[in-house]
Amino acid sequence: ATIAATTFTLSGSGGNDVLMSPYAGKYTWNITGTDNGSLQATGGNVLVNSFNGIGSLTGGTGNDNFVMAGGSVTNIDGGAGSNTLTGDNNRDTFNITNVNGGNLTSGANTLVGQFSNIQNLSGGTGDDNFVFSDGQGVTGVVDGGAGGNNVLDFLAYTTPVGVAISGSNAFGYSGTTSG
């Protein structure tokens, strides 16, 4: 399917408004203000030049990337596909409270009140914490991002967690966890 370039502003009422992507492509959601941002096809056309007053975002059946770029939202549902939540470049804490779900904070500020169907988590250039509730995790990749001192926090786990470090690069170590 071909998606035509669409440039417009979509304004919500500030209540329970939801913006959903109905397509199977790859999309990037840039969250730039409180319940504000834009939506574009990855590497392609801008679909929504600007949205505001919309606190809930829902991805389509493709692989969506939700990028925190100075903003915040109440809820992100990645939808189907293999979806990514990318933090901003501050000290972020990804609280993983369900499989592929949780919330995202930066200091005392809530960036995402609740996220679900997010398989991959990526930090920014700051120090990031990935805090896992007992028995919870993501089915994809946790990437601390470029720079910073990043922490995988399994303190709430009541069972052993195995960590296999498979290599290193300029930004730290890579590997897998199990348990």
Tab-separated table of C-alpha atoms in Angstrom:
chain	number	residue	atom	x	y	z
A	1	ALA	CA	0.000	0.000	0.000
A	2	THR	CA	1.167	3.527	-0.742
A	3	ILE	CA	0.721	6.138	1.932
A	4	ALA	CA	0.469	9.678	0.629
A	5	ALA	CA	2.203	12.507	2.447
A	6	THR	CA	-0.266	14.205	4.744
A	7	THR	CA	0.592	17.409	6.533
A	8	PHE	CA	-1.903	18.506	9.145
A	9	THR	CA	-2.321	19.169	12.827
A	10	LEU	CA	-4.507	16.851	14.857
A	11	SER	CA	-5.832	18.312	18.111
A	12	GLY	CA	-7.389	16.294	20.914
A	13	SER	CA	-9.665	17.553	23.619
A	14	GLY	CA	-7.246	16.694	26.426
A	15	GLY	CA	-9.575	13.929	27.657
A	16	ASN	CA	-9.249	10.277	26.677
A	17	ASP	CA	-8.151	10.867	23.082
A	18	VAL	CA	-6.214	8.096	21.323
A	19	LEU	CA	-4.131	8.375	18.150
A	20	MET	CA	-3.800	5.011	16.389
A	21	SER	CA	-1.718	3.936	13.431
A	22	PRO	CA	-3.850	1.622	11.281
A	23	TYR	CA	-1.058	0.638	8.911
A	24	ALA	CA	1.361	-2.290	8.830
A	25	GLY	CA	4.449	-0.184	8.058
A	26	LYS	CA	7.247	1.027	10.293
A	27	TYR	CA	6.470	4.307	12.035
A	28	THR	CA	8.300	6.763	14.251
A	29	TRP	CA	6.322	8.646	16.878
A	30	ASN	CA	8.219	11.708	18.160
A	31	ILE	CA	6.832	12.910	21.495
A	32	THR	CA	7.986	16.520	21.784
A	33	GLY	CA	5.714	18.043	24.454
A	34	THR	CA	3.035	17.064	26.952
A	35	ASP	CA	0.648	14.939	24.821
A	36	ASN	CA	2.226	16.521	21.707
A	37	GLY	CA	4.338	15.221	18.851
A	38	SER	CA	4.390	13.956	15.280
A	39	LEU	CA	4.034	10.678	13.377
A	40	GLN	CA	5.970	9.682	10.289
A	41	ALA	CA	6.683	6.584	8.260
A	42	THR	CA	10.195	5.410	9.139
A	43	GLY	CA	12.479	6.857	6.492
A	44	GLY	CA	9.527	8.365	4.678
A	45	ASN	CA	6.528	10.608	4.664
A	46	VAL	CA	5.206	12.631	7.550
A	47	LEU	CA	1.724	11.285	8.319
A	48	VAL	CA	0.756	13.711	11.073
A	49	ASN	CA	2.818	16.894	11.079
A	50	SER	CA	1.711	17.707	14.598
A	51	PHE	CA	-0.628	16.277	17.213
A	52	ASN	CA	-1.511	17.902	20.507
A	53	GLY	CA	-3.780	17.148	23.428
A	54	ILE	CA	-3.577	13.387	22.734
A	55	GLY	CA	-2.337	11.405	25.719
A	56	SER	CA	-2.681	7.837	24.371
A	57	LEU	CA	-0.778	6.509	21.363
A	58	THR	CA	-1.331	3.096	19.748
A	59	GLY	CA	0.964	1.588	17.123
A	60	GLY	CA	-0.207	-0.476	14.181
A	61	THR	CA	0.719	-3.983	13.103
A	62	GLY	CA	4.244	-3.025	12.002
A	63	ASN	CA	7.338	-2.127	14.010
A	64	ASP	CA	6.810	1.218	15.730
A	65	ASN	CA	9.440	3.389	17.431
A	66	PHE	CA	8.205	5.768	20.137
A	67	VAL	CA	10.853	8.433	20.743
A	68	MET	CA	10.776	10.665	23.800
A	69	ALA	CA	12.067	13.996	22.470
A	70	GLY	CA	11.312	16.361	25.336
A	71	GLY	CA	7.694	15.311	25.848
A	72	SER	CA	5.419	13.010	27.807
A	73	VAL	CA	2.234	10.981	27.295
A	74	THR	CA	-0.125	9.047	29.530
A	75	ASN	CA	-0.154	5.766	27.606
A	76	ILE	CA	1.700	4.017	24.782
A	77	ASP	CA	0.441	0.715	23.361
A	78	GLY	CA	2.913	-0.519	20.779
A	79	GLY	CA	0.317	-2.687	19.036
A	80	ALA	CA	1.516	-5.725	17.091
A	81	GLY	CA	5.027	-6.000	15.691
A	82	SER	CA	8.359	-5.552	17.430
A	83	ASN	CA	8.167	-2.085	18.969
A	84	THR	CA	10.726	0.170	20.624
A	85	LEU	CA	10.514	2.861	23.293
A	86	THR	CA	13.469	5.261	23.177
A	87	GLY	CA	14.111	7.484	26.189
A	88	ASP	CA	15.282	11.068	26.044
A	89	ASN	CA	18.861	12.148	26.749
A	90	ASN	CA	18.347	12.668	30.468
A	91	ARG	CA	18.628	10.297	33.392
A	92	ASP	CA	15.704	7.950	32.622
A	93	THR	CA	14.283	5.036	34.575
A	94	PHE	CA	12.457	2.325	32.663
A	95	ASN	CA	10.323	0.427	35.198
A	96	ILE	CA	9.436	-2.962	33.692
A	97	THR	CA	6.396	-4.072	35.708
A	98	ASN	CA	4.876	-6.506	33.168
A	99	VAL	CA	6.214	-8.509	30.250
A	100	ASN	CA	6.854	-5.828	27.583
A	101	GLY	CA	5.203	-3.203	29.791
A	102	GLY	CA	5.757	-0.655	32.517
A	103	ASN	CA	6.392	3.077	32.809
A	104	LEU	CA	9.150	5.576	32.078
A	105	THR	CA	10.299	8.396	34.340
A	106	SER	CA	13.042	11.009	34.309
A	107	GLY	CA	13.778	12.161	37.836
A	108	ALA	CA	10.455	13.263	39.344
A	109	ASN	CA	8.845	13.604	35.888
A	110	THR	CA	6.704	10.880	34.339
A	111	LEU	CA	7.477	10.578	30.627
A	112	VAL	CA	5.165	7.606	29.941
A	113	GLY	CA	2.561	6.747	32.572
A	114	GLN	CA	2.103	3.252	31.169
A	115	PHE	CA	3.501	1.393	28.180
A	116	SER	CA	2.517	-2.021	26.827
A	117	ASN	CA	3.450	-4.180	23.836
A	118	ILE	CA	6.946	-2.659	23.806
A	119	GLN	CA	9.510	-5.392	23.149
A	120	ASN	CA	12.640	-3.207	22.969
A	121	LEU	CA	13.883	-0.448	25.281
A	122	SER	CA	16.577	2.056	24.366
A	123	GLY	CA	18.117	4.729	26.563
A	124	GLY	CA	19.514	8.056	25.426
A	125	THR	CA	22.917	9.608	26.032
A	126	GLY	CA	22.383	10.027	29.789
A	127	ASP	CA	22.573	7.511	32.625
A	128	ASP	CA	19.642	5.094	32.356
A	129	ASN	CA	18.193	2.572	34.794
A	130	PHE	CA	16.227	-0.471	33.712
A	131	VAL	CA	14.381	-1.714	36.800
A	132	PHE	CA	12.715	-5.128	36.510
A	133	SER	CA	9.863	-6.234	38.771
A	134	ASP	CA	10.009	-9.859	39.921
A	135	GLY	CA	9.671	-12.208	36.952
A	136	GLN	CA	9.110	-9.420	34.400
A	137	GLY	CA	11.131	-8.426	31.334
A	138	VAL	CA	11.049	-7.633	27.648
A	139	THR	CA	11.127	-10.152	24.830
A	140	GLY	CA	13.435	-8.010	22.702
A	141	VAL	CA	16.526	-5.930	23.430
A	142	VAL	CA	17.490	-3.549	26.234
A	143	ASP	CA	20.003	-1.002	24.944
A	144	GLY	CA	21.376	1.614	27.340
A	145	GLY	CA	22.091	4.020	24.489
A	146	ALA	CA	25.239	5.882	23.542
A	147	GLY	CA	27.049	7.156	26.608
A	148	GLY	CA	26.171	7.344	30.244
A	149	ASN	CA	26.380	4.728	32.974
A	150	ASN	CA	23.449	2.374	32.542
A	151	VAL	CA	22.104	-0.087	35.112
A	152	LEU	CA	20.155	-3.340	34.777
A	153	ASP	CA	18.373	-3.634	38.131
A	154	PHE	CA	17.072	-7.116	39.013
A	155	LEU	CA	16.924	-6.512	42.793
A	156	ALA	CA	13.188	-7.344	42.922
A	157	TYR	CA	13.758	-10.792	41.375
A	158	THR	CA	13.244	-13.657	43.820
A	159	THR	CA	14.858	-16.183	41.468
A	160	PRO	CA	18.400	-16.188	40.072
A	161	VAL	CA	19.103	-14.179	36.936
A	162	GLY	CA	21.855	-15.231	34.565
A	163	VAL	CA	23.741	-12.560	32.630
A	164	ALA	CA	26.022	-13.574	29.751
A	165	ILE	CA	28.366	-10.826	28.537
A	166	SER	CA	29.227	-11.586	24.948
A	167	GLY	CA	31.336	-8.600	23.978
A	168	SER	CA	32.155	-4.967	24.497
A	169	ASN	CA	32.220	-1.840	22.435
A	170	ALA	CA	32.864	1.873	22.959
A	171	PHE	CA	29.598	2.166	24.907
A	172	GLY	CA	29.932	-0.785	27.297
A	173	TYR	CA	29.089	-4.469	27.163
A	174	SER	CA	26.635	-6.562	25.211
A	175	GLY	CA	25.095	-9.838	26.207
A	176	THR	CA	21.969	-11.693	27.273
A	177	THR	CA	20.053	-12.397	30.452
A	178	SER	CA	18.025	-15.403	31.510
A	179	GLY	CA	16.128	-16.446	34.558
